[in-house]
Short mmCIF file of C-alpha atoms and ligand atoms in Angstrom, two decimals:
data_model
loop_
_atom_site.label_atom_id
_atom_site.label_comp_id
_atom_site.label_asym_id
_atom_site.label_seq_id
_atom_site.Cartn_x
_atom_site.Cartn_y
_atom_site.Cartn_z
CA MET Q 1 32.34 -24.56 -45.80
CA THR Q 2 34.55 -23.72 -43.39
CA LEU Q 3 34.05 -22.57 -39.79
CA LEU Q 4 36.54 -19.95 -40.35
CA SER Q 5 35.95 -18.06 -43.75
CA ASP Q 6 32.02 -18.51 -42.81
CA ALA Q 7 32.48 -16.94 -39.08
CA GLN Q 8 34.65 -14.45 -40.74
CA ARG Q 9 31.81 -13.27 -43.47
CA VAL Q 10 29.69 -13.16 -39.80
CA ALA Q 11 32.12 -11.18 -38.52
CA GLN Q 12 32.48 -8.96 -40.93
CA ALA Q 13 28.51 -8.32 -41.76
CA LEU Q 14 28.16 -7.78 -38.07
CA SER Q 15 31.17 -5.20 -37.97
CA ASP Q 16 29.42 -3.10 -40.77
CA TYR Q 17 26.07 -3.14 -38.26
CA GLU Q 18 27.87 -2.30 -35.62
CA ASP Q 19 29.11 0.76 -37.45
CA SER Q 20 26.35 1.38 -39.40
CA THR Q 21 24.09 1.18 -36.35
CA SER Q 22 26.47 3.51 -34.27
CA ARG Q 23 25.83 6.28 -36.71
CA ARG Q 24 22.39 6.34 -37.39
CA GLU Q 25 21.90 5.71 -40.32
CA GLY Q 26 18.90 4.63 -42.17
CA ALA Q 27 15.82 4.32 -39.93
CA VAL Q 28 15.79 2.34 -36.80
CA LEU Q 29 12.83 -0.38 -38.14
CA ARG Q 30 11.18 -0.64 -41.77
CA GLN Q 31 8.00 -3.01 -41.48
CA PRO Q 32 8.02 -4.65 -45.40
CA PRO Q 33 5.26 -7.23 -45.23
CA SER Q 34 6.70 -10.34 -44.25
CA SER Q 35 5.71 -12.17 -47.13
CA GLN Q 36 8.06 -9.33 -49.06
CA LEU Q 37 10.83 -10.00 -46.33
CA ILE Q 38 10.55 -13.72 -47.38
CA ASP Q 39 10.79 -12.99 -51.45
CA ARG Q 40 13.95 -10.84 -50.47
CA MET Q 41 15.81 -12.99 -47.96
CA LYS Q 42 14.87 -15.90 -50.84
CA LEU Q 43 13.56 -18.25 -48.07
CA ASP Q 44 11.88 -20.78 -50.00
CA GLU Q 45 14.92 -21.38 -52.48
CA LEU Q 46 17.49 -21.88 -49.80
CA ALA Q 47 14.94 -24.01 -47.82
CA ARG Q 48 14.60 -26.40 -50.75
CA ASP Q 49 17.94 -25.98 -52.11
CA GLY Q 50 20.02 -25.35 -48.92
CA GLY Q 51 24.16 -23.97 -49.47
CA LEU Q 52 24.10 -21.43 -46.83
CA THR Q 53 27.12 -20.69 -46.73
CA GLY Q 54 30.13 -18.38 -48.54
CA ASP Q 55 28.47 -15.86 -50.90
CA THR Q 56 25.19 -16.99 -50.07
CA LEU Q 57 25.54 -16.59 -46.68
CA SER Q 58 26.88 -13.46 -46.78
CA GLU Q 59 23.74 -11.99 -49.52
CA PHE Q 60 21.26 -14.04 -46.65
CA LEU Q 61 22.80 -12.51 -43.62
CA ASP Q 62 22.43 -8.44 -45.41
CA THR Q 63 19.12 -8.92 -46.37
CA TYR Q 64 18.61 -10.18 -42.60
CA LEU Q 65 20.10 -7.81 -41.51
CA ASP Q 66 18.04 -5.20 -43.20
CA GLY Q 67 15.18 -6.39 -41.96
CA THR Q 68 15.94 -6.04 -38.43
CA ILE Q 69 15.08 -3.80 -35.52
CA ARG Q 70 18.01 -1.61 -34.74
CA LEU Q 71 18.47 -1.86 -31.15
CA ARG Q 72 22.37 -1.05 -31.90
CA ASP Q 73 20.83 2.10 -33.07
CA PRO Q 74 21.16 5.07 -30.19
CA ARG Q 75 17.75 6.14 -31.50
CA ASN Q 76 15.91 3.35 -30.41
CA MET Q 77 14.64 4.06 -26.85
CA GLY Q 78 11.94 0.90 -26.77
CA HIS Q 79 11.75 -1.67 -25.31
CA GLN Q 80 13.84 -2.91 -22.02
CA THR Q 81 16.20 -5.22 -24.63
CA ALA Q 82 19.95 -5.75 -23.52
CA TYR Q 83 22.09 -3.70 -25.51
CA THR Q 84 24.11 -6.96 -25.47
CA ASN Q 85 28.39 -7.10 -25.49
CA GLN Q 86 30.30 -8.72 -27.91
CA ALA Q 87 31.26 -10.84 -25.38
CA GLY Q 88 28.35 -11.36 -24.49
CA ALA Q 89 26.99 -12.07 -28.57
CA PHE Q 90 30.05 -14.69 -28.60
CA GLY Q 91 28.64 -16.07 -25.70
CA SER Q 92 25.43 -17.28 -27.86
CA PHE Q 93 27.43 -17.98 -30.57
CA ILE Q 94 29.80 -20.46 -29.03
CA ASP Q 95 26.52 -22.21 -27.30
CA GLY Q 96 24.65 -22.88 -30.40
CA TYR Q 97 28.27 -24.27 -31.53
CA VAL Q 98 29.52 -26.42 -29.05
CA ASN Q 99 25.37 -26.85 -27.35
CA ASN Q 100 26.09 -28.32 -23.83
CA PRO Q 101 22.27 -28.25 -22.56
CA MET Q 102 23.80 -28.03 -18.96
CA ALA Q 103 20.73 -28.43 -16.67
CA ILE Q 104 23.02 -31.97 -16.08
CA ASN Q 105 26.53 -31.41 -14.70
CA GLU Q 106 27.26 -34.17 -17.53
CA MET Q 107 26.10 -32.47 -20.30
CA GLY Q 108 27.87 -29.53 -19.91
CA PRO Q 109 30.36 -29.56 -16.29
CA ALA Q 110 31.43 -25.67 -17.75
CA ALA Q 111 28.78 -24.07 -18.43
CA ASN Q 112 27.23 -25.58 -15.04
CA ALA Q 113 29.80 -24.48 -13.26
CA ILE Q 114 29.83 -20.80 -14.72
CA GLU Q 115 25.75 -21.02 -14.07
CA GLN Q 116 26.85 -21.82 -10.33
CA PHE Q 117 29.19 -19.21 -10.15
CA TYR Q 118 26.71 -16.35 -11.82
CA LEU Q 119 24.33 -17.42 -9.56
CA ASP Q 120 26.27 -16.82 -6.45
CA TRP Q 121 27.87 -13.87 -8.21
CA MET Q 122 24.15 -12.21 -8.24
CA LEU Q 123 23.21 -13.89 -4.32
CA SER Q 124 25.46 -12.12 -3.11
CA LYS Q 125 24.52 -8.46 -4.19
CA LEU Q 126 21.52 -9.85 -1.63
CA GLY Q 127 23.95 -11.37 0.98
CA TRP Q 128 22.21 -14.76 0.21
CA ASN Q 129 25.03 -16.64 -0.15
CA THR Q 130 26.56 -16.94 3.04
CA VAL Q 131 25.04 -18.82 5.53
CA SER Q 132 23.26 -16.70 7.38
CA GLU Q 133 22.10 -16.90 11.88
CA ASP Q 134 19.21 -18.34 10.74
CA ASP Q 135 21.23 -21.26 9.00
CA LEU Q 136 19.65 -20.09 5.76
CA LEU Q 137 21.51 -21.10 2.22
CA GLY Q 138 20.20 -18.89 -1.01
CA GLY Q 139 19.96 -20.86 -4.05
CA GLY Q 140 19.47 -20.07 -7.42
CA VAL Q 141 18.53 -21.27 -11.16
CA LEU Q 142 18.47 -19.26 -14.89
CA THR Q 143 15.97 -19.90 -16.84
CA HIS Q 144 14.81 -18.99 -20.46
CA GLY Q 145 13.18 -15.37 -19.29
CA GLY Q 146 11.51 -13.52 -16.80
CA SER Q 147 8.39 -14.92 -16.96
CA LEU Q 148 9.22 -18.04 -16.43
CA ALA Q 149 11.10 -17.32 -13.97
CA ASN Q 150 8.30 -15.28 -11.82
CA LEU Q 151 6.48 -18.63 -12.54
CA THR Q 152 9.76 -21.24 -10.94
CA ALA Q 153 9.01 -18.36 -7.89
CA LEU Q 154 5.63 -18.80 -7.35
CA CYS Q 155 6.12 -22.32 -7.18
CA ALA Q 156 8.77 -22.16 -4.96
CA ALA Q 157 6.24 -19.93 -2.72
CA ARG Q 158 3.80 -22.90 -3.40
CA SER Q 159 6.00 -25.11 -2.04
CA ALA Q 160 6.53 -23.53 1.83
CA ALA Q 161 3.03 -22.55 1.89
CA VAL Q 162 1.57 -26.04 1.09
CA PRO Q 163 4.34 -28.26 1.27
CA ASP Q 164 2.18 -31.16 -0.32
CA ALA Q 165 0.68 -29.13 -2.55
CA TRP Q 166 2.30 -30.87 -5.58
CA GLY Q 167 0.80 -34.02 -4.66
CA GLN Q 168 -2.40 -33.43 -3.39
CA GLY Q 169 -3.33 -29.92 -5.90
CA ASN Q 170 -3.74 -26.48 -4.43
CA PRO Q 171 -6.20 -26.30 -1.73
CA ASP Q 172 -9.18 -23.89 -2.85
CA ASP Q 173 -8.18 -21.15 -0.47
CA LEU Q 174 -4.61 -20.04 -1.64
CA VAL Q 175 -4.57 -16.13 -2.69
CA VAL Q 176 -1.55 -14.27 -3.78
CA ILE Q 177 -1.60 -10.48 -3.55
CA VAL Q 178 -0.04 -8.59 -6.40
CA PRO Q 179 -0.17 -4.51 -6.82
CA ALA Q 180 -2.58 -4.21 -9.41
CA VAL Q 181 0.10 -2.67 -12.04
CA SER Q 182 2.48 -5.66 -12.48
CA HIS Q 183 3.58 -7.40 -15.26
CA TYR Q 184 1.61 -9.50 -16.75
CA SER Q 185 3.41 -12.50 -16.56
CA VAL Q 186 2.27 -13.20 -12.75
CA ALA Q 187 -1.00 -13.64 -13.43
CA ARG Q 188 0.03 -15.61 -16.14
CA ALA Q 189 2.06 -17.71 -14.08
CA ALA Q 190 -1.44 -17.88 -11.35
CA GLY Q 191 -3.38 -18.81 -14.40
CA ILE Q 192 -0.68 -22.06 -15.04
CA MET Q 193 -0.62 -23.13 -11.62
CA GLY Q 194 -4.15 -23.20 -11.61
CA LEU Q 195 -4.91 -20.65 -8.85
CA GLY Q 196 -7.57 -19.52 -10.71
CA GLN Q 197 -7.10 -15.61 -11.60
CA ASN Q 198 -9.84 -14.80 -8.24
CA ALA Q 199 -7.13 -15.93 -5.84
CA ILE Q 200 -4.99 -13.02 -7.21
CA ILE Q 201 -5.72 -10.18 -4.74
CA PRO Q 202 -4.67 -6.26 -6.07
CA LEU Q 203 -2.81 -4.26 -4.16
CA PRO Q 204 -3.63 -1.14 -3.96
CA VAL Q 205 -1.15 1.49 -5.64
CA ASP Q 206 -0.66 5.38 -5.92
CA GLU Q 207 -1.04 7.27 -8.56
CA ASP Q 208 2.79 6.09 -10.15
CA GLY Q 209 1.33 2.71 -9.73
CA ARG Q 210 3.80 1.80 -6.59
CA ALA Q 211 2.29 -0.19 -4.26
CA ASN Q 212 0.63 1.29 -1.85
CA ALA Q 213 2.77 -0.46 1.15
CA ASP Q 214 0.72 1.04 4.32
CA LEU Q 215 -2.38 -1.34 3.49
CA LEU Q 216 -0.49 -4.76 3.06
CA PRO Q 217 -0.59 -5.78 7.01
CA GLU Q 218 -4.74 -4.76 6.89
CA LEU Q 219 -4.53 -6.84 3.58
CA ILE Q 220 -3.31 -9.34 4.39
CA ALA Q 221 -4.60 -10.09 8.00
CA ARG Q 222 -7.86 -9.69 6.01
CA GLN Q 223 -7.16 -12.53 3.20
CA GLN Q 224 -6.11 -15.06 6.76
CA GLU Q 225 -8.80 -14.31 8.66
CA SER Q 226 -10.95 -15.05 6.18
CA GLY Q 227 -9.10 -18.86 5.84
CA LYS Q 228 -7.52 -18.04 2.59
CA ILE Q 229 -3.70 -18.94 2.76
CA VAL Q 230 -2.08 -16.27 1.62
CA MET Q 231 0.74 -17.84 -1.36
CA ALA Q 232 2.81 -14.73 -1.66
CA VAL Q 233 2.92 -10.87 -2.10
CA VAL Q 234 4.58 -9.79 -4.87
CA ALA Q 235 6.82 -6.67 -5.26
CA ASN Q 236 7.96 -4.56 -9.05
CA ALA Q 237 11.49 -3.49 -8.26
CA CYS Q 238 11.36 -1.77 -11.07
CA GLN Q 239 7.48 -1.46 -12.22
CA THR Q 240 7.11 -2.22 -16.17
CA ALA Q 241 4.82 0.67 -16.99
CA LEU Q 242 6.80 3.70 -15.61
CA GLY Q 243 9.84 2.03 -14.37
CA LEU Q 244 9.18 2.65 -10.26
CA PHE Q 245 10.17 0.76 -7.27
CA ASP Q 246 7.71 -0.47 -4.49
CA PRO Q 247 8.28 0.10 -1.55
CA LEU Q 248 10.63 -3.09 -0.40
CA ARG Q 249 11.67 -2.81 2.74
CA VAL Q 250 8.12 -1.75 4.11
CA MET Q 251 6.72 -5.13 2.37
CA ALA Q 252 9.23 -6.66 3.29
CA LYS Q 253 8.30 -6.24 7.25
CA ALA Q 254 4.84 -6.93 6.67
CA CYS Q 255 5.16 -9.75 5.56
CA CYS Q 256 7.72 -11.60 7.69
CA GLU Q 257 5.37 -10.23 10.59
CA ALA Q 258 2.61 -12.27 8.61
CA GLY Q 259 4.68 -15.42 8.21
CA VAL Q 260 4.26 -14.61 4.48
CA TRP Q 261 6.51 -15.63 1.49
CA PHE Q 262 7.72 -12.33 -0.04
CA HIS Q 263 8.61 -12.08 -4.11
CA VAL Q 264 10.67 -9.20 -5.62
CA ASP Q 265 10.04 -9.12 -8.90
CA GLY Q 266 13.37 -7.00 -10.20
CA ALA Q 267 13.33 -8.46 -13.61
CA HIS Q 268 14.77 -5.15 -14.63
CA GLY Q 269 15.67 -2.92 -11.94
CA ALA Q 270 17.24 -5.54 -9.65
CA ALA Q 271 20.33 -4.69 -11.24
CA ALA Q 272 19.96 -1.58 -9.36
CA LEU Q 273 22.19 -3.57 -6.50
CA LEU Q 274 25.55 -3.45 -8.58
CA SER Q 275 25.48 0.14 -7.21
CA PRO Q 276 26.41 1.99 -4.39
CA GLU Q 277 24.50 5.06 -5.75
CA LEU Q 278 21.35 3.36 -6.94
CA LYS Q 279 20.83 0.31 -4.07
CA HIS Q 280 18.78 2.01 -2.28
CA LEU Q 281 16.28 1.70 -4.94
CA MET Q 282 16.15 -2.25 -3.95
CA ASP Q 283 16.76 -1.41 -0.04
CA GLY Q 284 14.80 -4.14 1.74
CA ALA Q 285 15.08 -6.74 -1.60
CA GLU Q 286 17.59 -8.85 0.85
CA LEU Q 287 14.94 -9.83 3.38
CA ALA Q 288 12.77 -11.20 0.65
CA ASP Q 289 11.95 -14.72 -0.10
CA SER Q 290 12.43 -14.74 -3.75
CA LEU Q 291 13.90 -12.68 -6.59
CA ILE Q 292 14.24 -12.31 -10.27
CA TRP Q 293 16.11 -11.16 -11.91
CA ASP Q 294 16.70 -10.49 -16.10
CA ALA Q 295 20.38 -11.11 -17.49
CA HIS Q 296 18.72 -9.95 -20.38
CA LYS Q 297 17.89 -6.39 -19.80
CA MET Q 298 20.20 -4.42 -18.17
CA LEU Q 299 23.18 -6.48 -17.78
CA ARG Q 300 23.95 -6.66 -21.16
CA THR Q 301 23.36 -10.30 -22.34
CA PRO Q 302 21.33 -11.65 -25.06
CA CYS Q 303 18.43 -12.85 -24.93
CA LEU Q 304 17.49 -14.43 -22.75
CA CYS Q 305 18.59 -15.17 -19.10
CA ALA Q 306 17.14 -14.81 -16.28
CA ALA Q 307 17.53 -15.50 -12.83
CA VAL Q 308 15.39 -17.12 -10.14
CA LEU Q 309 17.25 -17.06 -6.55
CA VAL Q 310 15.83 -17.81 -3.21
CA ARG Q 311 17.18 -16.82 0.26
CA ASP Q 312 16.28 -20.18 1.13
CA HIS Q 313 17.22 -22.60 -1.55
CA ARG Q 314 15.32 -25.79 0.07
CA HIS Q 315 12.10 -23.84 -1.69
CA LEU Q 316 13.40 -24.04 -4.72
CA ASP Q 317 14.68 -27.37 -4.66
CA THR Q 318 10.79 -28.54 -3.15
CA ALA Q 319 8.82 -26.06 -5.65
CA PHE Q 320 8.85 -29.49 -8.56
CA ALA Q 321 9.09 -31.78 -6.00
CA GLN Q 322 6.15 -34.80 -4.65
CA ASP Q 323 9.24 -35.86 -1.61
CA ALA Q 324 9.55 -32.75 -0.16
CA SER Q 325 12.78 -34.05 1.61
CA TYR Q 326 14.22 -30.84 2.44
CA LEU Q 327 18.03 -31.85 2.34
CA PHE Q 328 20.26 -29.14 2.82
CA HIS Q 329 22.92 -28.74 0.40
CA GLU Q 330 26.35 -28.98 1.79
CA LYS Q 331 27.39 -26.21 -1.44
CA ASP Q 332 25.66 -26.13 -5.14
CA ASN Q 333 29.12 -28.34 -5.70
CA PRO Q 334 30.97 -29.58 -8.36
CA GLY Q 335 28.12 -32.15 -10.04
CA PHE Q 336 25.49 -29.98 -9.16
CA ASP Q 337 22.26 -30.36 -11.55
CA PHE Q 338 19.45 -28.01 -11.71
CA LEU Q 339 17.33 -30.16 -13.37
CA GLY Q 340 15.24 -30.19 -9.99
CA ARG Q 341 14.90 -25.90 -9.93
CA SER Q 342 13.54 -25.83 -13.34
CA VAL Q 343 10.33 -25.85 -15.29
CA GLU Q 344 12.47 -26.65 -18.32
CA CYS Q 345 14.23 -30.49 -18.95
CA THR Q 346 17.40 -29.46 -21.86
CA LYS Q 347 18.26 -25.99 -20.77
CA ALA Q 348 20.95 -23.38 -23.23
CA SER Q 349 24.11 -22.52 -21.61
CA LEU Q 350 22.91 -19.12 -19.90
CA GLY Q 351 24.78 -18.59 -17.92
CA LEU Q 352 27.65 -18.68 -20.74
CA LYS Q 353 26.38 -15.85 -22.43
CA ALA Q 354 25.92 -14.07 -19.23
CA PHE Q 355 29.11 -14.29 -17.51
CA MET Q 356 30.93 -13.62 -20.71
CA ALA Q 357 28.92 -10.38 -20.97
CA LEU Q 358 29.98 -9.21 -17.73
CA ALA Q 359 33.51 -10.47 -17.64
CA GLN Q 360 34.02 -8.28 -20.90
CA GLU Q 361 32.84 -4.81 -18.82
CA GLY Q 362 33.78 -5.99 -15.33
CA GLU Q 363 31.68 -4.73 -12.34
CA ALA Q 364 32.90 -1.85 -12.69
CA GLY Q 365 32.32 -1.01 -15.76
CA LEU Q 366 28.85 -2.75 -15.99
CA THR Q 367 27.85 -0.30 -12.70
CA ALA Q 368 29.06 3.03 -14.59
CA TYR Q 369 27.18 1.79 -17.55
CA ILE Q 370 23.64 1.88 -15.64
CA GLU Q 371 24.85 4.96 -13.40
CA ASN Q 372 24.99 6.58 -16.71
CA LEU Q 373 22.02 5.63 -18.44
CA VAL Q 374 20.20 6.28 -15.27
CA GLU Q 375 21.92 9.47 -15.23
CA LEU Q 376 20.80 10.46 -18.53
CA THR Q 377 17.25 9.77 -18.14
CA ALA Q 378 16.63 11.93 -15.13
CA GLU Q 379 18.10 14.35 -17.57
CA ALA Q 380 15.83 13.67 -20.80
CA ALA Q 381 13.04 14.27 -17.90
CA THR Q 382 14.31 17.39 -17.15
CA ILE Q 383 14.75 18.66 -20.60
CA ILE Q 384 11.09 17.39 -21.52
CA ASP Q 385 9.85 19.20 -18.52
CA ALA Q 386 10.96 22.14 -19.45
CA GLU Q 387 8.93 22.13 -22.66
CA PRO Q 388 5.50 23.59 -22.56
CA ASP Q 389 4.13 21.46 -24.94
CA PHE Q 390 5.04 18.23 -23.05
CA GLU Q 391 4.61 16.48 -20.16
CA ILE Q 392 6.02 14.15 -18.24
CA ALA Q 393 4.24 10.93 -16.24
CA SER Q 394 5.84 11.13 -12.89
CA GLU Q 395 9.54 11.42 -11.69
CA THR Q 396 11.59 9.49 -12.99
CA GLU Q 397 14.26 6.28 -10.55
CA PHE Q 398 15.92 4.35 -12.93
CA ASN Q 399 16.40 4.27 -16.72
CA ILE Q 400 12.36 4.65 -18.03
CA ILE Q 401 10.13 7.47 -18.86
CA CYS Q 402 6.76 8.24 -20.00
CA PHE Q 403 5.81 11.53 -21.85
CA ARG Q 404 3.39 12.63 -23.67
CA LYS Q 405 3.28 16.04 -25.73
CA VAL Q 406 0.37 18.26 -24.38
CA SER Q 407 0.12 20.81 -26.84
CA GLY Q 408 0.55 22.35 -30.52
CA GLY Q 409 -0.75 19.73 -33.55
CA GLU Q 410 -2.19 16.04 -32.87
CA THR Q 411 -1.41 15.11 -28.88
CA SER Q 412 -2.66 10.91 -28.75
CA SER Q 413 0.44 9.24 -27.81
CA LEU Q 414 -1.36 6.77 -30.08
CA LYS Q 415 -1.24 8.21 -33.00
CA LEU Q 416 1.93 9.99 -32.68
CA ARG Q 417 3.33 6.83 -32.21
CA ARG Q 418 2.08 5.37 -35.05
CA TYR Q 419 4.01 7.76 -37.72
CA LEU Q 420 7.01 7.65 -35.33
CA LEU Q 421 6.92 4.02 -36.44
CA ASP Q 422 6.39 5.02 -40.54
CA ARG Q 423 8.90 7.31 -40.40
CA GLY Q 424 11.26 4.38 -38.55
CA ASN Q 425 13.55 7.52 -37.23
CA TYR Q 426 13.08 7.02 -33.77
CA TYR Q 427 11.66 4.07 -31.75
CA THR Q 428 9.41 4.58 -28.83
CA THR Q 429 6.74 2.19 -27.08
CA TYR Q 430 3.51 3.08 -25.65
CA VAL Q 431 1.80 2.23 -22.52
CA GLU Q 432 -1.75 3.09 -20.89
CA HIS Q 433 -1.42 4.35 -17.54
CA GLY Q 434 -3.64 6.77 -15.29
CA GLY Q 435 -6.29 7.44 -18.40
CA GLN Q 436 -4.07 8.59 -19.94
CA GLY Q 437 -1.72 7.30 -23.01
CA TRP Q 438 2.34 7.56 -22.75
CA LEU Q 439 5.02 7.97 -25.16
CA ARG Q 440 7.77 5.76 -22.77
CA LEU Q 441 10.95 5.58 -23.38
CA THR Q 442 13.93 2.94 -21.88
CA LEU Q 443 17.01 4.36 -22.37
CA MET Q 444 19.87 1.39 -22.67
CA ASN Q 445 21.88 2.17 -25.44
CA PRO Q 446 24.90 3.75 -24.15
CA LYS Q 447 25.71 5.44 -26.78
CA THR Q 448 21.68 7.76 -26.95
CA THR Q 449 22.97 10.97 -26.25
CA ARG Q 450 21.19 14.51 -25.38
CA ASP Q 451 20.99 15.35 -28.32
CA ASP Q 452 19.22 11.73 -29.38
CA ILE Q 453 16.28 13.33 -26.88
CA LEU Q 454 16.41 16.13 -28.40
CA GLY Q 455 16.22 15.03 -32.01
CA LEU Q 456 13.69 12.93 -31.15
CA LEU Q 457 11.22 16.07 -29.62
CA GLU Q 458 11.77 17.35 -32.82
CA GLU Q 459 10.11 14.65 -34.79
CA ILE Q 460 7.15 14.17 -32.70
CA ARG Q 461 6.65 17.69 -32.92
CA LEU Q 462 7.21 17.43 -36.89
CA VAL Q 463 4.94 14.72 -36.57
CA SER Q 464 1.79 15.95 -34.96
CA GLU Q 465 2.18 18.63 -37.06
CA ILE Q 466 2.77 17.62 -40.71
CA THR Q 467 -0.36 14.82 -39.54
CA ILE Q 468 -3.02 16.64 -39.08
C1 LIG S 1 10.64 -8.14 -18.76
C2 LIG S 1 9.57 -7.88 -16.94
C3 LIG S 1 9.07 -9.16 -16.75
C4 LIG S 1 9.30 -10.47 -18.08
O1 LIG S 1 10.61 -11.07 -18.21
P1 LIG S 1 10.70 -11.42 -19.65
O2 LIG S 1 12.10 -12.04 -19.50
O3 LIG S 1 10.31 -10.58 -20.81
O4 LIG S 1 9.79 -12.83 -20.03
C5 LIG S 1 8.69 -9.74 -15.54
N1 LIG S 1 8.09 -8.55 -14.73
C6 LIG S 1 9.07 -7.28 -15.03
C7 LIG S 1 8.63 -6.06 -13.90
C8 LIG S 1 9.56 -7.15 -16.16
O5 LIG S 1 9.75 -5.67 -16.87
#
């Protein structure tokens, strides 16, 4: 049971997997019943007898890989899950082996330093890592995913709006303004924080699901006049369903004028900050009080790794603290403990895999990866829009596109997706928007081409004919 020989087996299996998925071999997804997979992987026998090494390891790995959804196949256009790179994947493996839960510095000095560096790199994209005129110094923490990151940021917002809420509990009149179309994790965070769903005041959106920023000043004023404390306003960058960005600058201005915390949910789209061509989409994000940014979406990082970034680190330091001491750190220096900024106690070395993914591509490589996907998405929109039997839901701004079949055979997007899944050659997701069902593509794989898009349209035509 040596590390080297088993690692060699794992590397060989993954290398074969890489070749086969890149070549579009077999199905992107098959879903045999779980009971069958449990049998095939011999889980019962392995759990009883152990011995997962050598040939047994290889055999297990082969059956496991056979039961995966093959996100590395260019015909996967489904979820917003990272197309991880090799170094990022090694980060997961190394952390699994070394196992340094670095929320306190002494439990992983190198990983702790990397997390500081990586956060600083992200903060620099917003200009939040330098002491500015009003004496703010940004801060951050990496968490296991955007949902936890949204919760953390909203806790920071609460500590700013109601400094003694941690001790005294929520006042009755706390509300948060959230675009009517937002990721469910925001509402869930409000629920977990005990605000109650009635405390979520929806900001109307336009027909494409973008926040109607012009209505924001009056909405805030109305809440404040009725005695409410507006704890935060949330914006989407980009919004999950159609991938469109809310008008951040206009929203930031309204929040600033009303003295309200502005939170940007940039889980997916904050990556636009890296690109000179695309960063206009994030214009105004630098005026926010907090922003979340998932590395495991557009930054090639294995699940999970999300950053919570705040413009003034003190609010994050007091997010989970009774004693709002509001001390100014010189800098997140050697010995910095992230424990106070995080829901989690034991926390994986998330910065390691995120940094290794970045370090393999370099910032320029990562930027080119993002720009190419956005370009391919725009091209896909043009192609689909030109087909008389298809329609697109809206313009595209990033790497998400929704469309549906409008004529010829079956046109229900939900049914078509089911048929596509049954055949397993392409993977898409499904959303409802504007009273319609849409097929939704997120282009994450740099190997996906124009021909894959054309192939998908042909596949949809095929299933829509043979299934009626
Ligand atoms: C993906 C996403 C989330 C949730 O992030 P997880 O990492 O999946 O928990 C929240 N908001 C937006 C806008 C997202 O795209």
